[in-house]
Short mmCIF file of C-alpha atoms and ligand atoms in Angstrom, two decimals:
data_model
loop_
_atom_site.label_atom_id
_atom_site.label_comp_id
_atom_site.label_asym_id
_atom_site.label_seq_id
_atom_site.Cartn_x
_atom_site.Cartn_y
_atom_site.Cartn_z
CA UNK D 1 14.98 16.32 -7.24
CA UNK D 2 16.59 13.12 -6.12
CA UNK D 3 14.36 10.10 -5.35
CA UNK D 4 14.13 8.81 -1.84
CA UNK D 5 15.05 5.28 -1.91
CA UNK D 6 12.47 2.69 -0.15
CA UNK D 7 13.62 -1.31 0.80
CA UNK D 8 10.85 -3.59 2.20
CA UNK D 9 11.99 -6.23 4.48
CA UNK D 10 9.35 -9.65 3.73
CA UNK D 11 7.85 -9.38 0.35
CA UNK D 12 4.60 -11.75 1.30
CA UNK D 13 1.19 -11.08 0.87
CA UNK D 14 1.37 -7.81 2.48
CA UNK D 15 4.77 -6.68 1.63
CA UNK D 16 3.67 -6.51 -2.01
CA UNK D 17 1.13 -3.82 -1.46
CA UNK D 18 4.07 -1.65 -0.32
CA UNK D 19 6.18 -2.06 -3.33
CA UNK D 20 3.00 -1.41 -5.08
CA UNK D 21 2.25 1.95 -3.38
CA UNK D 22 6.63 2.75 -3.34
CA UNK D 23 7.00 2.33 -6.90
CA UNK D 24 3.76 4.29 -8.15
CA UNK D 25 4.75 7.01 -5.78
CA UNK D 26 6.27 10.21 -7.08
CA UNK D 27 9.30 10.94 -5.38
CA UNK D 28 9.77 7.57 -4.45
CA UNK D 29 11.90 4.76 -5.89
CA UNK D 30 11.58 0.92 -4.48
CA UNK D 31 15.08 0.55 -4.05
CA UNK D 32 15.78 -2.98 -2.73
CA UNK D 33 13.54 -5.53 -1.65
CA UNK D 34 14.20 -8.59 0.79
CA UNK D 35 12.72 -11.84 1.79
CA UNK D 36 14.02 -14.88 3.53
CA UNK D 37 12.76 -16.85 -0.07
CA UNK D 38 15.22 -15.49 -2.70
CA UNK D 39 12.35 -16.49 -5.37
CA UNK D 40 9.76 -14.33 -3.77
CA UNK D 41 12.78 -11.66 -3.30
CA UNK D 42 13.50 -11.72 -6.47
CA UNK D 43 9.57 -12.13 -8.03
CA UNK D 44 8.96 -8.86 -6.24
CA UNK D 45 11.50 -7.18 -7.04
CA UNK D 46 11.12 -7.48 -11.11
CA UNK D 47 7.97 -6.96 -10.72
CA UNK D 48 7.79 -3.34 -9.30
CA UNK D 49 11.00 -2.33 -10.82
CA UNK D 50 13.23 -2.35 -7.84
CA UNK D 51 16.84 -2.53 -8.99
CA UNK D 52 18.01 -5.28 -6.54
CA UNK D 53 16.82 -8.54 -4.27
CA UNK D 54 18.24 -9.95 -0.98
CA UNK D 55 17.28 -12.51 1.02
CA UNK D 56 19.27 -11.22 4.38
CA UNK D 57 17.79 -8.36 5.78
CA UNK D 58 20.98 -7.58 7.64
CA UNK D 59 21.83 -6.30 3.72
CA UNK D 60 19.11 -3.90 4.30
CA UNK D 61 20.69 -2.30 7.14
CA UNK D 62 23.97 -1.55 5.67
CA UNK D 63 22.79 -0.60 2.45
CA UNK D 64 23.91 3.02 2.31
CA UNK D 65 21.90 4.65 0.19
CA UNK D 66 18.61 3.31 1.46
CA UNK D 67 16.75 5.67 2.90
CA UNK D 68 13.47 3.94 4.65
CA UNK D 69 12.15 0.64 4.83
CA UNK D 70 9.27 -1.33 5.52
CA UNK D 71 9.13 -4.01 7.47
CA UNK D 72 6.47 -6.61 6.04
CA UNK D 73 7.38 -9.65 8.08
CA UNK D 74 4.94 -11.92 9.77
CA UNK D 75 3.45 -10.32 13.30
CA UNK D 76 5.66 -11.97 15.92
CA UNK D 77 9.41 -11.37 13.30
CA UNK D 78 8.60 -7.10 13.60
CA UNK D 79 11.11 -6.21 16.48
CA UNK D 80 14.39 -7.28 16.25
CA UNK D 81 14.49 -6.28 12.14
CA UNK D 82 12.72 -3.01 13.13
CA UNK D 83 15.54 -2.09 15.80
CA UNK D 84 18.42 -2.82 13.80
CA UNK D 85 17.34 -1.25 10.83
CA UNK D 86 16.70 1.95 12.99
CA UNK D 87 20.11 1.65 14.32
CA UNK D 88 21.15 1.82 10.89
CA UNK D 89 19.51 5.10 10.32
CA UNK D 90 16.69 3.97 8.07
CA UNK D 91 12.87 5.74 8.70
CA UNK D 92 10.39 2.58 9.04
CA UNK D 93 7.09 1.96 8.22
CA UNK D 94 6.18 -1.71 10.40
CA UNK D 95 3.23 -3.54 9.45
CA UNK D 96 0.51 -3.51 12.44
CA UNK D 97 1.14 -4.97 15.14
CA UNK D 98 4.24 -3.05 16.09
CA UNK D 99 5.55 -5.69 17.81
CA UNK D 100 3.60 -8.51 20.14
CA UNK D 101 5.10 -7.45 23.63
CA UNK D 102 5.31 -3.68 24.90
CA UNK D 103 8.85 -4.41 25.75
CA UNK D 104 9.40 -5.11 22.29
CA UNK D 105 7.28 -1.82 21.19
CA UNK D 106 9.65 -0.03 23.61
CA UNK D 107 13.00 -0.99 22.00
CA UNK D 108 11.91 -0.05 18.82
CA UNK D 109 10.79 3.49 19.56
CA UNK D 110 13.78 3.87 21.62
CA UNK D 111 16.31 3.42 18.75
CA UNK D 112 14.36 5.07 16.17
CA UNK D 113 14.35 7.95 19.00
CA UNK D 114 18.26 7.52 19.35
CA UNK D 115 18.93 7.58 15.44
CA UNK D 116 16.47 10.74 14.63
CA UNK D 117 14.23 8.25 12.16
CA UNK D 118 10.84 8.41 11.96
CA UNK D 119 8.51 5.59 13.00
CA UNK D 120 4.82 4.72 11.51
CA UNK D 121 3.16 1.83 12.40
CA UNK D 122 0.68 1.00 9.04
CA UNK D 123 -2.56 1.07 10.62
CA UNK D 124 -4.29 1.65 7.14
CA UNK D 125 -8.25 1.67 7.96
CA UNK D 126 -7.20 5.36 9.21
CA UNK D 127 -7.13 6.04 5.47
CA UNK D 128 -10.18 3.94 4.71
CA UNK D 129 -12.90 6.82 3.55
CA UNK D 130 -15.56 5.17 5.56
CA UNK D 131 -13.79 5.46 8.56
CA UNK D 132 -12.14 8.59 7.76
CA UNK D 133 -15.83 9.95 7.49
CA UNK D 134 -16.73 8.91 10.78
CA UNK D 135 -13.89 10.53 12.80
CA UNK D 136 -14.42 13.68 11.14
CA UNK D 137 -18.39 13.34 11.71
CA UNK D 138 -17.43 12.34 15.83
CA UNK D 139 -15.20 15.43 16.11
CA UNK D 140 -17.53 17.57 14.31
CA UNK D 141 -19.79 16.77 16.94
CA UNK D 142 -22.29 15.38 15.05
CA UNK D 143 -22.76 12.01 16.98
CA UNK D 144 -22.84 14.30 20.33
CA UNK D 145 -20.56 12.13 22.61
CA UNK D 146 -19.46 8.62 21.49
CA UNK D 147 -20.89 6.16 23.80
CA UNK D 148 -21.24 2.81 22.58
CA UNK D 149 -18.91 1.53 19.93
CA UNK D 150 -18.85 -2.58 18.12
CA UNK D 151 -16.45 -3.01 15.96
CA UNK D 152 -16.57 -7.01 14.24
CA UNK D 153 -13.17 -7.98 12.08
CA UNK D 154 -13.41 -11.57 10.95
CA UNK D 155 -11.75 -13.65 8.21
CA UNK D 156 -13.27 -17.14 7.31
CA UNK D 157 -10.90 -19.94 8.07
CA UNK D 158 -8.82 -19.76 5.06
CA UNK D 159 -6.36 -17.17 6.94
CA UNK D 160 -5.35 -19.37 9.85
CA UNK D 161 -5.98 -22.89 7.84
CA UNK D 162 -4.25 -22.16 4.26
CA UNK D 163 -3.56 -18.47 4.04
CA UNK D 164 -1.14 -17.68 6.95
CA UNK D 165 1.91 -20.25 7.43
CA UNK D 166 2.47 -18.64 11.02
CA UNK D 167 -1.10 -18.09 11.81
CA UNK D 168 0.03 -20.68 14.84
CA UNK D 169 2.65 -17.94 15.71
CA UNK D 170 0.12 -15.07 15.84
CA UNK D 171 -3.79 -14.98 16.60
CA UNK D 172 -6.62 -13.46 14.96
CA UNK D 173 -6.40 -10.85 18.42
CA UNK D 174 -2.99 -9.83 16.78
CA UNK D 175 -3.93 -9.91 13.06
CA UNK D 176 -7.40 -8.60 12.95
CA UNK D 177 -7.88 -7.31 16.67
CA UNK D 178 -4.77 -5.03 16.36
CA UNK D 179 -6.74 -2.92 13.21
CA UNK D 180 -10.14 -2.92 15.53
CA UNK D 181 -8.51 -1.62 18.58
CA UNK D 182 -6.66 1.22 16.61
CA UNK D 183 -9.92 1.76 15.33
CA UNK D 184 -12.28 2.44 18.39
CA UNK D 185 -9.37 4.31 20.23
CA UNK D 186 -8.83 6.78 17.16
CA UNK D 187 -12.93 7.51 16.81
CA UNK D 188 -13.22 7.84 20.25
CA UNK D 189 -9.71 10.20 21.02
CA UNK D 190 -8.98 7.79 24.06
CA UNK D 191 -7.28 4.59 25.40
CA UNK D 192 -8.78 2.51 27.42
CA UNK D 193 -8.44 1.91 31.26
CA UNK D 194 -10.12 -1.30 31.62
CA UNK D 195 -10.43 -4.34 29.41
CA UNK D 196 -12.49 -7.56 29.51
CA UNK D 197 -12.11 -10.32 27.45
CA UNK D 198 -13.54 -14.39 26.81
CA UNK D 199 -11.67 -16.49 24.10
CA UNK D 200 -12.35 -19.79 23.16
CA UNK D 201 -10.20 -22.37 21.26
CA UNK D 202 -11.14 -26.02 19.92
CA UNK D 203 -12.41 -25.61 16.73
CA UNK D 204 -9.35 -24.42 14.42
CA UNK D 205 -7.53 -26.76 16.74
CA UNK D 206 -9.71 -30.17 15.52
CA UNK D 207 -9.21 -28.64 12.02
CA UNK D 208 -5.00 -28.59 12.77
CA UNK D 209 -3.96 -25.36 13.58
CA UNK D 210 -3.57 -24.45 17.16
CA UNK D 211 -4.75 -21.02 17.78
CA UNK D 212 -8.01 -19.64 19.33
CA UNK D 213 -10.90 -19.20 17.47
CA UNK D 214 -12.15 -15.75 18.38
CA UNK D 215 -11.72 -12.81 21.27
CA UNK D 216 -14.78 -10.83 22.28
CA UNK D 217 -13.40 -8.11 23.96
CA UNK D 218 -14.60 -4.87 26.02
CA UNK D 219 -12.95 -2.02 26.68
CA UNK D 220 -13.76 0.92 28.76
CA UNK D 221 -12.70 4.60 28.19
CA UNK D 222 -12.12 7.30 30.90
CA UNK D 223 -14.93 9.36 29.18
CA UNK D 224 -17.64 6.53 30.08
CA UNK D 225 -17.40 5.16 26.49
CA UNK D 226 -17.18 1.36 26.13
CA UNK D 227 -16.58 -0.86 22.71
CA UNK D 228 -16.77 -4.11 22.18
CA UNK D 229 -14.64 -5.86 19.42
CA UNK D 230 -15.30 -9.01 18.19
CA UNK D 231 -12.89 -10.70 15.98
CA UNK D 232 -13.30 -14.94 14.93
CA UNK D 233 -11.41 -16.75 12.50
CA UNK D 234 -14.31 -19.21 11.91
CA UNK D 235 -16.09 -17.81 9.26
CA UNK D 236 -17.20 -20.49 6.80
CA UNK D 237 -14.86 -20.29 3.37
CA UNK D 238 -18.25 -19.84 1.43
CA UNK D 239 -18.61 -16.24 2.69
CA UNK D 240 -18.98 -14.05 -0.17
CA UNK D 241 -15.45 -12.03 0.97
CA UNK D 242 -12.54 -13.59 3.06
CA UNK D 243 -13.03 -10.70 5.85
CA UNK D 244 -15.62 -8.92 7.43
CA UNK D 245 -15.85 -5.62 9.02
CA UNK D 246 -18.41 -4.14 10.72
CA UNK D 247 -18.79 -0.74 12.59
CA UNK D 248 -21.82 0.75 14.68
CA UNK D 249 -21.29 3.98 16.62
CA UNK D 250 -23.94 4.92 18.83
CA UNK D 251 -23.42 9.07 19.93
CA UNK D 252 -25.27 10.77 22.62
CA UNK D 253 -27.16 12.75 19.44
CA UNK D 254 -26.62 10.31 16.74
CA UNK D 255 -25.30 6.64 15.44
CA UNK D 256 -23.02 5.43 12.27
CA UNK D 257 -23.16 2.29 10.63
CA UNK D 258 -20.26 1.12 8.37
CA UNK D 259 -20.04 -1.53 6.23
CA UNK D 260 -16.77 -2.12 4.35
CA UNK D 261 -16.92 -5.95 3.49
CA UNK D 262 -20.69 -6.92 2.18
CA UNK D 263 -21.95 -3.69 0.95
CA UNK D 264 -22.65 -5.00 -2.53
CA UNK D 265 -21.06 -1.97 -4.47
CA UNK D 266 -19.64 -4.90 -6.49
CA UNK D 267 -21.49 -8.40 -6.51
CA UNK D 268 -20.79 -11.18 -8.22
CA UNK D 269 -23.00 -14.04 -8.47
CA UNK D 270 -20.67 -16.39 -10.01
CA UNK D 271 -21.54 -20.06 -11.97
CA UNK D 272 -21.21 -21.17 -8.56
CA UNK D 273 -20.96 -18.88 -5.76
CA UNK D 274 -21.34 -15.20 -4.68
CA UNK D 275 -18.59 -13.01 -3.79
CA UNK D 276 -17.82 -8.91 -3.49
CA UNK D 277 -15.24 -7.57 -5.19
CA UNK D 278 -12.47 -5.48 -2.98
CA UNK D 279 -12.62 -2.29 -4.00
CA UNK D 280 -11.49 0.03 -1.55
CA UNK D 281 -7.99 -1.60 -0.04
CA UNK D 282 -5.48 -1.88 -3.24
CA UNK D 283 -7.26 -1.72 -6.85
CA UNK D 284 -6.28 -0.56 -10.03
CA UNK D 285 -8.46 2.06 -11.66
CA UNK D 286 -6.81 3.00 -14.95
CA UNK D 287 -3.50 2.21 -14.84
CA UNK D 288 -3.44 3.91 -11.24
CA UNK D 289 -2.88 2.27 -8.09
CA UNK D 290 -5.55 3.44 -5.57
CA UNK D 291 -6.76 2.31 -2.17
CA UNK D 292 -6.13 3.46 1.17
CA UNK D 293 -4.32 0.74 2.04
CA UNK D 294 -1.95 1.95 -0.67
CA UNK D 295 -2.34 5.17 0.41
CA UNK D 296 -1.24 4.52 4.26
CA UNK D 297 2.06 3.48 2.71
CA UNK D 298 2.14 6.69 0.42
CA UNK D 299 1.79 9.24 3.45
CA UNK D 300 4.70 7.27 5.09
CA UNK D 301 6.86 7.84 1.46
CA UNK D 302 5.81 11.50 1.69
CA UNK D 303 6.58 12.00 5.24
CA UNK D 304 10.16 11.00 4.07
CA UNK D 305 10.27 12.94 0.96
CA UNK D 306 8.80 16.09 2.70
CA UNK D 307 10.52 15.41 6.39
CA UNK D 308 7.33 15.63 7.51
CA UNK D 309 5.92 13.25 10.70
CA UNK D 310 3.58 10.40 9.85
CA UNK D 311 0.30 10.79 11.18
CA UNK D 312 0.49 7.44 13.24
CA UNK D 313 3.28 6.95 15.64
CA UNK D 314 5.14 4.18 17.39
CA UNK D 315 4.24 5.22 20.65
CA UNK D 316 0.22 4.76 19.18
CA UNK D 317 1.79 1.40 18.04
CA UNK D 318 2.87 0.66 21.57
CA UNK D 319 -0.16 1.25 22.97
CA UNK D 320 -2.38 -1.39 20.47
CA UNK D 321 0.01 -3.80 21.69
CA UNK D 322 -0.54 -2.61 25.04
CA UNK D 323 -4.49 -3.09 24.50
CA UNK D 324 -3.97 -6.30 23.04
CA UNK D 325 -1.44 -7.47 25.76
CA UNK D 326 -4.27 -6.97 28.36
CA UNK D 327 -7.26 -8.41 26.44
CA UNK D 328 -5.12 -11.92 25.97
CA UNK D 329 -4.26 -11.63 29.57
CA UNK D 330 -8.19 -11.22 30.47
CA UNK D 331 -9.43 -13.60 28.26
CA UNK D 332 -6.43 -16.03 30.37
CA UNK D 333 -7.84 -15.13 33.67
CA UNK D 334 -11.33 -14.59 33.52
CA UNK D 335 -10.89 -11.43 35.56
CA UNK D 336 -10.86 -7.80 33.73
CA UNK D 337 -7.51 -5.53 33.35
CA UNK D 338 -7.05 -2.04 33.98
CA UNK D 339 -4.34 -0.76 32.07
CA UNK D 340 -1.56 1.00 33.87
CA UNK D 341 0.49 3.80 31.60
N1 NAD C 401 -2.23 -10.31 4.61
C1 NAD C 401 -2.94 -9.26 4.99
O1 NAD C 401 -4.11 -9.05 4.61
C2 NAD C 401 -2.32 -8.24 5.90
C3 NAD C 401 -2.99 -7.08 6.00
C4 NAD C 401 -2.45 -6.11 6.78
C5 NAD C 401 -1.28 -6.33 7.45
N2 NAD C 401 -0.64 -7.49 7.39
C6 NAD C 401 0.59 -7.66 8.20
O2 NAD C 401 1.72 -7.70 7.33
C7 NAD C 401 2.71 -8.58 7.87
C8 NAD C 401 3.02 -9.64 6.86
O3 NAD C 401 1.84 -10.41 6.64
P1 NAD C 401 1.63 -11.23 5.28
O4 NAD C 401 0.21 -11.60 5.26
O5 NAD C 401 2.23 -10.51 4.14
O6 NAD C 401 2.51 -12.54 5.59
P2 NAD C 401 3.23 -13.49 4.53
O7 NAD C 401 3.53 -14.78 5.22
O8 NAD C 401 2.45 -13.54 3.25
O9 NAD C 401 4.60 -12.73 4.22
C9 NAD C 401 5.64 -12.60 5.14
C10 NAD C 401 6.93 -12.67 4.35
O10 NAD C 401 8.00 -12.36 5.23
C11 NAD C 401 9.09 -13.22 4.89
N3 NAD C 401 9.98 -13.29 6.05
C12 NAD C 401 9.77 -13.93 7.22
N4 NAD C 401 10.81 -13.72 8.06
C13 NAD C 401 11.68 -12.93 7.39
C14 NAD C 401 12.95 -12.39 7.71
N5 NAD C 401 13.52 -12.58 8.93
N6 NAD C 401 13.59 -11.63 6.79
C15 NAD C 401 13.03 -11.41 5.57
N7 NAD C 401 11.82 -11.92 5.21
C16 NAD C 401 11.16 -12.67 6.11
C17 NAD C 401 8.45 -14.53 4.50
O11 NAD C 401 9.31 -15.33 3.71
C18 NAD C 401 7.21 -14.05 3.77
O12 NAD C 401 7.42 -13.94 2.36
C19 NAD C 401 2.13 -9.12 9.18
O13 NAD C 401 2.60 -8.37 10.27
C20 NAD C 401 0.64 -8.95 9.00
O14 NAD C 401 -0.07 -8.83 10.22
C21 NAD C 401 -1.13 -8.46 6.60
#
């Protein structure tokens, strides 16, 4: 059988866990990998065996014989990549959040509609096991009916202060809130109609990057459920991981508690600190590459290879960006938001 061939447009941080999970999937070859910094291109590339480097994206697009691509590029550089590239014919797999503006969400599913490609946006937690768990435990039944839902996703200040160049250019709402509100929507089986939101600034700002420091946000479903997210950039470097992610469903029969970041399966007390190990997003266990964040990217290469649809869609992209269009708008007004669709 003839390999599908993968590209990934931005080759960062992120980007390299999908040439990780392209080139140890079967069926799947990383074709061609792009950046805007030809060394990173090209450090990628060699790397995970992909036979050539660009730094042009545009390259991408009229590349022939690729036939899907994922679109790695920092949060608020998604759209206009991801509708050209679907104009071009290629399925994509864009890195959460679709894109930071429904309009933008809109033009994207509309030419991926017009060229017969499919669309995934990589929400990954939905592969996480502990989450996984839980939605099959809520539609079991065995929570009863989900009524109260927190949901904390927080990164200590290295990701807006050294980690993200364009952390200025997105927010932690759009890096961390877009996972959390995917999250509570998928457990639950609704979106919300209402959303109310406070956000503070000041203290990333007196440290030199201009961006708030967190958004605690509520959001009511139709069914009488509400959630409330909470997601900070302010968490002291000394933490023992650089995120953390909390869950607590409380059911009409029943509650869950998840703990994906401090749950001490691995703990290191080092010479001079403590830290956890990541275990569950992208590790190596024998050679293999494991992790649902790999594996996210894998059910996208298999949707391709078998012509099957992904199991997250763009219009389930749109509608985080939606979410997350009407919490900043809350948190700007003081005054909650239904949500019109
Ligand atoms: N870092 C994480 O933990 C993480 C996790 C999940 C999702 N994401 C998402 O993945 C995306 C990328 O994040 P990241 O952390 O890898 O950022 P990053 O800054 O490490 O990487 C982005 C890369 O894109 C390249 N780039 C920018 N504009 C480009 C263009 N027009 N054409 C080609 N390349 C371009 C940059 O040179 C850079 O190498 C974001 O949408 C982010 O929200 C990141």
């Amino acid at each position: 059988m003839t390999k599908k061939r993968f590209a990934l447009v931005g080759a960062g941080l992120f980007g390299e866990v999908h040439a990780k999970a392209y080139s140890t999937t079967p069926g799947a070859e990383l074709a061609l990998v792009c950046d805007l910094n030809g060394e990173r291109a090209k450090e990628v590339a060699s790397q995970y065996g992909a036979g050539g480097f660009v730094t042009d994206w545009r390259e991408v697009a009229a590349a022939g014989d690729i036939d899907a691509v994922s679109v790695a590029t920092p949060d608020f550089a998604h759209a206009q990549i991801a509708v050209e590239l679907a104009k071009a014919g290629k399925h994509l797999l864009v890195e959460k959040p679709l894109a930071m503006s429904v309009e933008e969400c809109d033009q994207i599913i509309a030419a991926a509609e017009a060229s017969g490609v499919k669309l995934m946006v990589d929400f990954h937690n939905r592969w996480s096991p502990a989450f996984h768990e839980a939605h099959r435990l809520l539609r079991a039944g065995e929570l009863g009916r989900p009524r109260l839902l927190y949901f904390r996703l927080s990164n200590t200040t290295y990701v807006p202060l050294e980690m993200l160049s364009w952390a200025e250019r997105s927010s932690v709402l759009w890096f961390l809130g877009a996972h959390a509100i995917d999250m509570v929507c998928w457990l639950t089986g609704e979106w919300p109609q209402r959303v109310y939101a406070v956000s503070r600034g000041g203290v990333l700002k007196e440290k030199g990057v201009d961006v708030p420091d967190f958004f605690q946000s509520t959001l009511e479903f139709p069914s009488g459920a509400v959630a409330s997210v909470e997601n900070c950039w302010l968490l002291p470097q000394s933490a023992p991981s650089v995120f953390d992610l909390k869950c607590e469903i409380v059911g009409s029969e029943a509650t869950i508690n998840i703990d994906t970041s401090s749950n001490r399966t691995v703990e290191i007390a080092g010479k001079e600190s403590l830290r956890y190990a990541e275990v569950l997003g992208a590790p190596w266990v024998h050679g293999r590459q494991v992790g649902f964040m790999v594996e996210s990217v894998r059910h996208f290469a298999n949707c391709v290879i078998e012509d099957r649809e992904p199991l997250i869609s763009g219009e389930q992209g749109r509608e985080v960006t939606r979410i997350a269009c009407a919490i900043e708008r809350s948190a700007e007004t003081g005054q909650p938001v239904e949500i019109e669709r």
